[in-house]
Amino acid sequence: MKFDTPATTNPIDQLKVIGKPLDRIDGPLKTTGTAPYAYERHDVVSDPAYGYVVGSAIAKGRISLLDVTEAETASGVLAIITADNAGKLGKGNFNTAKLLGGPDIAHYHQAIALVVAESFEQARAAAQLIRVDYARAQGAFDLAGAQNSAPPAPLLGGPADTAVGDFAAAFTAAPFQLDATYTTPDQGHAMMEPHASIAAWNGDKLTLWTSNQMIAWGAGDLAKTLGIPKDNVRLISPFIGGGFGGKLFVRADALLAALGARAARRPVKVALQRHLMFNNTTHRPATVQRIRLGATKDGKITAIGHESWSGDLPGGKPEAAVQQTRLLYAGPNRLTATRLAVLDLPEGNAMRAPGEASGMMALEIAVDEMAEKLGLDPVEFRILNDTQVVPDNPSRPTSPDPQAIKQPEVGSPAPSRPFSQRHLIECLRTGAERFGWNKRTQRPGELREGRWLIGLGVAAAFRNNQVTSSAARVRLDNRGVVTVETDMTDIGTGSYTIIGQTAAEMMGVPLERVVVRLGDSTFPVSAGSGGQWGANCSTAGVYAACLKLRDAVAQQLGFNSADAVFADGMVRSGSRSVPLAQGAGDNGLVAEDSIEFVDLHKKYQESTFGAHFVEVGVDAATGETRVRRMLAVCACGRILNPKTARSQVIGAMTMGVGAALMEELAVDKRLGFFVNHDLALYEVPVHADIPHQDVIFLDESDPISSPMKAKGVAELGICGVAAAVANAIYNATGVRVRDYPITLDKVLDQLPEIG
């Protein structure tokens, strides 16, 4: 099914099942401990062996000696895999460094060996017997030190630099100016379930039960790395215990399990040790961001500039921290620039809302700082600089009718794109009213409760709505049960439930009559879980498959499919009403289709918007910050399930608190590794850190986004949260911190006197 015109009224609009806050259909499995996670599968192979991964003890250099002689003779050892005996290995499309290192080392804790033994304990003990000598090389581990030599780096889907108007002249002429630098640290995903896999070979065919967000990507990369046909690789990942982008791509556990199983000639289980998850897998890279704003005395932004520096391994990609600045606020004179330094730290890559989450940590503090210079309320300042067209190209008016958008003539400026939906002002106004923003004091430090300094902060939320093709297979049996099959994954987001709701709505049956099967590479290729595209695109693929199934049912029953109504387990047309099950015939019906997004997303800017409001208390004596209240207002298209969507937003808000106050991978700049590579030292929010959180979804639907008229929400919820916390701390204390995380040592010596 090609989606090339805005959606009109369709069966989803009945909202009998879609849009209802239904419980997650996978909930009972998870709460009873029976959901089959990758490493814990006991039903798929018999007599598995266990692998233990050995990581490099240096960040850059070469292995000069790797002696496995003693380890090979240890009790229970079946095989030891290294680069010397693994055979010729390729490198997948999605990994920056090789998953199995040696003799060259690309980063600290790069996997260099796998010990396979009868038990995990035997494998671990034998791994300690491997002798490794290294020739350490000089590496680059300090972003600030590499900043000046970092070259331009294009963003995904955009150039490294953009310029509109004359930024330099406009900034110089602006009566009010801000020029500030902000830093964000490296951050780790720290998901509960480790990267884990079970591998089994049947002849030349590999089956891998793994924890992976993008099944088709994973199968393709693993096949390419092993040098075998993709059809010979089957990935199965029905349940994932958290991903946040860290499981978008196959990692060392998957490859080494496959290699170990081939060498040991039996199934092998491999889970990355917790400390390897921080240095061996991906992380959100640190940034240095310079933001310059120029404004008139009445609060109109005339110049906006955002430059960002980040680092990665050779061949890596930058953190796209300037992305939202190209789209969020109006201003006739603009520039953005992205620079990427080569660093020999572990791979930087996607983590929840890559780019925008980091970029808005800086931009939304800068906007607050400018509002203060102008003496304007931060909410009103943001509203004053709203725009309904992409501000990087404001040269032409546009029509809401996509057919009326003409291609530019040669040599003329490109037309400005309208937003398909943009309700940022409504988010800010609604949030301010609900949160009691009018109680905020303009002067920091005025509101106190005993020793506690009370402050309120706000930040806009922005994340692009991305679309990608997604397919599904739908079956109807003669009992009237609908089964959906797609390789879509559920990383705790509620995919099972909203996909089931979509099929139930389309086929006119209750959710209890729908079976959802996910996470298997033998199923049709879906959007997968990433980029905030999963819910909207995967359900749109199910919608397309259900349309085809409805046609098949109507044809079977002799109905005109255009007139057929599917409801209450029946199919009706005119005066006839027949049970849906009868339309399946004796052998059932199967339909498969995909959603293919053509060009609406090119004619319109599809984005999601929101506003975050935070109240904090800061202890005037110790500098301890406590988050007291949080509110998110989101405009993100039709909400398919308010309960699961709210869960996603409050989880993202929690991550935003962590980013603001505690999360930081501390870099040893001498030896090139993350020192705090465990959950004891890498701090994340716990229950005591998080107050009650409110979430408001604006009542909107976006027919330009998809037939579901939905958008993504899971990543919007983190964007801007950290800045809202930072702005609240400033409002409470008068201390402006531009270097995350905002730990108490950064505010303590500047706190006002205790009255």
Coordinates of N, CA, C and O in Angstrom, one line a residue, residues 21 68 91 112 166 203 329 384 467 501-502 512 528 586-587 600 619 670 684 694 732:
P21 N -7.3 3.0 26.6 CA -6.2 2.7 27.5 C -6.2 1.3 28.0 O -6.3 1.0 29.2
V68 N 46.4 -19.0 24.7 CA 45.2 -19.6 25.3 C 45.5 -21.0 25.8 O 44.6 -21.8 26.1
K91 N 32.5 -6.9 8.3 CA 32.0 -6.0 9.2 C 30.7 -5.5 8.8 O 30.5 -5.2 7.6
I112 N 37.9 -9.7 22.4 CA 39.1 -10.3 21.8 C 39.1 -11.8 21.9 O 39.9 -12.5 21.2
D166 N 22.2 36.6 7.1 CA 23.6 37.0 7.5 C 23.6 36.9 9.0 O 23.3 37.9 9.7
G203 N 23.3 -27.5 10.3 CA 24.0 -27.5 9.0 C 24.6 -26.1 8.8 O 25.4 -25.6 9.7
Y329 N 12.6 27.3 16.4 CA 12.2 28.7 16.6 C 12.5 29.6 15.3 O 13.4 29.3 14.5
L384 N 6.4 33.7 21.5 CA 6.6 34.8 20.6 C 7.4 34.5 19.4 O 7.3 35.1 18.3
V467 N 9.3 8.3 9.3 CA 8.5 7.2 8.8 C 9.4 6.3 7.9 O 10.3 6.8 7.3
Q501 N -4.5 -4.0 18.9 CA -5.6 -3.1 18.8 C -5.9 -2.7 17.4 O -7.1 -2.5 17.0
T502 N -4.9 -2.5 16.6 CA -5.0 -2.1 15.2 C -5.8 -3.2 14.4 O -6.7 -2.9 13.7
E512 N -9.3 -9.7 22.4 CA -9.1 -11.0 22.9 C -9.1 -12.1 21.7 O -8.6 -13.2 21.9
G528 N 10.6 -1.9 12.8 CA 11.5 -2.1 14.0 C 11.3 -1.0 15.0 O 10.6 0.0 14.8
D586 N -12.9 -23.0 5.1 CA -12.4 -24.1 5.8 C -10.9 -24.0 6.2 O -10.4 -24.4 7.2
N587 N -10.1 -23.4 5.3 CA -8.7 -23.4 5.4 C -8.1 -22.0 5.9 O -6.9 -21.9 6.0
L600 N 4.9 12.5 1.1 CA 4.3 13.5 1.9 C 5.3 14.0 3.0 O 5.3 15.2 3.3
D619 N 18.3 22.3 48.4 CA 18.7 22.5 49.8 C 19.7 23.7 49.9 O 20.8 23.6 49.3
R670 N 43.6 9.3 30.3 CA 44.9 8.7 30.1 C 44.8 7.4 29.3 O 45.6 7.1 28.4
V684 N 21.7 6.2 37.9 CA 20.5 6.5 37.2 C 19.4 6.7 38.3 O 19.5 6.4 39.4
D694 N 2.8 14.0 35.7 CA 1.6 14.1 34.9 C 1.9 14.2 33.4 O 2.9 14.8 33.0
A732 N 15.3 28.6 41.3 CA 15.4 28.4 42.7 C 16.6 29.1 43.4 O 16.5 29.6 44.5

